[in-house]
Amino acid sequence: MSQHRASTVCLHGGYTPANGEPRNIPIIQSTTFRYESGEAMGALFDLEESGYFYTRLQNPTADQVAAKICALEGGTAAMLTSSGQAASFYAIFNIVSSGEHVVCSSAIYGGTYNLFAVTMRRMGIHFTFVDPDCSEEELEAAFRPETRAVFGETIANPALTVLDIEKFARAAHAHGVPLIIDNTFATPVNCRPFEWGADIVTHSTTKYMDGHANAVGGAIVDSGRFDWNAHAHKFPGLTTPDVSYHGIVYTQRFGLEGAYITKAVAQLMRDLGAAPAPQNAYYLNIGLETLPLRMAKHCANALQAAEYLLAHPKVAWVRYPGLASDPYHKLAMKYMPNGTCGVISLGVQGGREAASKFMAGLKLASIATHVADAKTCVLHPASTTHRQMTDQELHDAGISPDLVRLSVGIEDIADILADLEQALEQI
Ligand code: PLP
């Protein structure tokens, strides 16, 4: 399937029905799977044979959808998780332990920031947050001997900074650690971070991939290119025997292409259990089938909306990497020549108060704690998704108090513009 282009992979990747089998990926709504002997099942538990035994670890529906996302990203192995948050957590926790450290872009989704800066800190994992536009020297200075990974978002939610993936990859690799990229906003239709040096990609599939606000979900994809063995002392979980699996050494048994995801499934899903529901994996697959069509429409609508807002006298500023005047346009054109995403951030004249009025005045667009789905919606991050952050943290994440996040949907653009116009008139 890998020789096919993205639109074809979105429809056919991950699942090839045999004669007389369902044309759609079927929902295997079963927690358990039957075996004829205890020995046969024991071999599965020991990871000697591959097969299904319990949906907390693996389920055929979820695996087939993961395989489709894997093909879209150009990876070697992938897994679904119950949410994007679980994907971010597993992606790091799979290779970083208490007492170790991660370098992370400061421009990331507020929930991810909280997970890293508060919850994972309580687990003894420390993060240094760096300005994504920092110099190579500043980035270099953030590393410590115990650094085990680097993390950033292709297009940051909601700051809309575009990460210099190559700069972050160079720094990570110079220190013998992988670069993990949250590719939620760009999706593999617009950017494939592995082609620019990233080693692992995560997604909140809740966003464009599902695309219809149907199901919360996440995904992790491994490029299979990071050489864990070359830095074996940093990643003993992958390169030395796992006592909880009868001494398996993941890199030996599953190779560089399979070790990371197999460990995440075998240990983290087994012990923490953030498994996707088969039904949700099915919904996700339906969304994936039209992802390229929707992304093209999201991007075209967002560009028109951004140009309209930029020219409007009641709008103070607009940020959208697709705009030629945007500071990240050059980087966006390099990594995402076919389009970026459908999300715009803006400030209206009159600051925070005017922003509230503007949002309340919208009729077609809803105020919703969501982003990146088919219907246009707005949110004020400083008082909602990012409200746990201090003013300084908000500033570092690129979020001004007046920032309104506008997630442009795939409605007729004339109706979206008319809605913006009438809401701006009310300020
Ligand atoms: N990553 C990004 C870029 C996000 O925007 C979000 C959610 O908004 C997440 C991760 C977390 O995903 P979820 O809400 O599916 O847990």
Coordinates of C-alpha atoms in Angstrom, one line a residue, residues 190-332:
N190 CA -0.1 18.4 4.8
C191 CA 3.2 17.4 6.6
R192 CA 5.1 14.2 7.2
P193 CA 7.5 15.0 10.0
F194 CA 9.6 11.8 9.4
E195 CA 10.7 13.4 6.1
W196 CA 12.3 16.3 8.0
G197 CA 14.0 14.2 10.7
A198 CA 11.4 13.5 13.4
D199 CA 11.5 10.0 14.9
I200 CA 8.1 9.5 16.5
V201 CA 4.8 11.2 15.7
T202 CA 1.8 11.6 17.9
H203 CA -1.8 12.7 17.1
S204 CA -4.9 13.8 18.8
T205 CA -7.1 12.0 16.2
T206 CA -10.0 13.7 17.9
K207 CA -9.2 16.7 15.6
Y208 CA -9.0 16.6 11.8
M209 CA -8.4 12.9 11.5
D210 CA -11.8 12.0 12.9
G211 CA -12.9 15.4 11.7
H212 CA -16.6 15.3 12.8
A213 CA -16.3 15.6 16.6
N214 CA -17.4 12.1 16.9
A215 CA -14.8 10.3 19.0
V216 CA -11.9 11.3 21.3
G217 CA -8.7 9.4 20.3
G218 CA -5.0 9.4 19.8
A219 CA -2.2 7.7 17.8
I220 CA 1.5 7.1 18.1
V221 CA 3.6 6.3 15.0
D222 CA 7.2 5.2 15.0
S223 CA 9.5 6.0 12.0
G224 CA 11.6 2.9 12.9
R225 CA 14.7 5.0 12.2
F226 CA 15.9 6.0 15.7
D227 CA 18.8 3.7 16.6
W228 CA 18.0 2.8 20.2
N229 CA 21.0 0.4 20.3
A230 CA 23.5 3.1 19.4
H231 CA 22.4 4.9 22.6
A232 CA 21.6 1.7 24.6
H233 CA 22.6 3.1 28.0
K234 CA 19.9 5.9 27.6
F235 CA 17.1 3.5 26.7
P236 CA 17.5 0.4 28.8
G237 CA 13.8 -0.3 28.6
L238 CA 14.2 -1.1 25.0
T239 CA 17.7 -2.6 24.9
T240 CA 17.9 -4.7 28.1
P241 CA 15.6 -7.6 29.2
D242 CA 12.1 -6.8 30.3
V243 CA 11.5 -8.7 33.5
S244 CA 7.7 -8.3 33.1
Y245 CA 7.9 -10.2 29.7
H246 CA 10.2 -13.1 30.6
G247 CA 13.4 -11.2 29.7
I248 CA 12.4 -10.1 26.2
V249 CA 14.8 -7.4 24.8
Y250 CA 12.5 -5.4 22.5
T251 CA 15.1 -4.2 20.1
Q252 CA 16.5 -7.7 19.7
R253 CA 13.1 -9.4 19.2
F254 CA 11.2 -6.7 17.2
G255 CA 14.1 -4.8 15.5
L256 CA 14.3 -1.0 15.4
E257 CA 11.1 -0.9 13.3
G258 CA 9.0 -2.6 15.9
A259 CA 10.6 -2.2 19.4
Y260 CA 9.2 1.1 20.5
I261 CA 5.5 0.4 19.7
T262 CA 5.6 -3.2 20.9
K263 CA 7.0 -2.0 24.2
A264 CA 4.3 0.7 24.5
V265 CA 1.6 -1.8 23.8
A266 CA 3.0 -4.6 25.9
Q267 CA 3.8 -2.5 28.9
L268 CA 1.9 0.7 28.9
M269 CA -1.4 -0.5 27.5
R270 CA -1.2 -3.6 29.7
D271 CA -0.5 -1.5 32.9
L272 CA -2.2 1.8 32.2
G273 CA -5.0 0.7 29.8
A274 CA -5.7 3.9 27.8
A275 CA -7.1 1.6 25.0
P276 CA -9.4 3.0 22.2
A277 CA -12.9 1.6 22.0
P278 CA -13.3 -0.4 18.7
Q279 CA -16.4 1.7 17.9
N280 CA -14.3 4.9 18.2
A281 CA -11.6 3.4 16.0
Y282 CA -14.3 2.7 13.4
Y283 CA -15.5 6.3 13.5
L284 CA -11.9 7.4 13.2
N285 CA -11.6 5.3 10.0
I286 CA -14.6 6.9 8.5
G287 CA -13.1 10.3 9.1
L288 CA -9.7 9.3 7.7
E289 CA -11.4 8.3 4.4
T290 CA -12.2 11.9 3.6
L291 CA -9.2 13.6 5.3
P292 CA -7.5 14.9 2.2
L293 CA -10.7 16.4 0.8
R294 CA -11.5 18.1 4.1
M295 CA -8.0 19.4 4.7
A296 CA -8.0 21.1 1.3
K297 CA -11.3 22.8 2.1
H298 CA -10.3 23.7 5.6
C299 CA -7.1 25.3 4.3
A300 CA -8.8 27.2 1.4
N301 CA -11.6 28.5 3.7
A302 CA -9.1 29.5 6.4
L303 CA -6.9 31.4 4.0
Q304 CA -9.9 33.4 2.7
A305 CA -11.1 34.0 6.3
A306 CA -7.6 35.1 7.4
E307 CA -7.3 37.5 4.4
Y308 CA -10.8 38.9 5.2
L309 CA -10.0 39.4 8.9
L310 CA -6.6 41.0 8.1
A311 CA -8.3 43.7 6.0
H312 CA -11.1 44.4 8.6
P313 CA -10.7 47.7 10.6
K314 CA -12.1 46.1 13.8
V315 CA -9.5 43.3 13.8
A316 CA -6.2 44.2 15.6
W317 CA -4.1 41.3 14.3
V318 CA -4.3 37.9 12.6
R319 CA -2.0 34.9 12.7
Y320 CA -2.3 32.2 10.1
P321 CA 0.8 30.5 8.7
G322 CA -0.9 30.3 5.3
L323 CA -0.9 34.1 5.0
A324 CA 2.0 35.5 3.0
S325 CA 2.6 38.2 5.7
D326 CA 2.8 35.6 8.6
P327 CA 6.2 35.3 10.3
Y328 CA 6.0 31.5 9.8
H329 CA 4.9 31.5 6.2
K330 CA 8.3 30.7 4.8
L331 CA 8.7 27.7 7.2
A332 CA 5.1 26.7 6.5

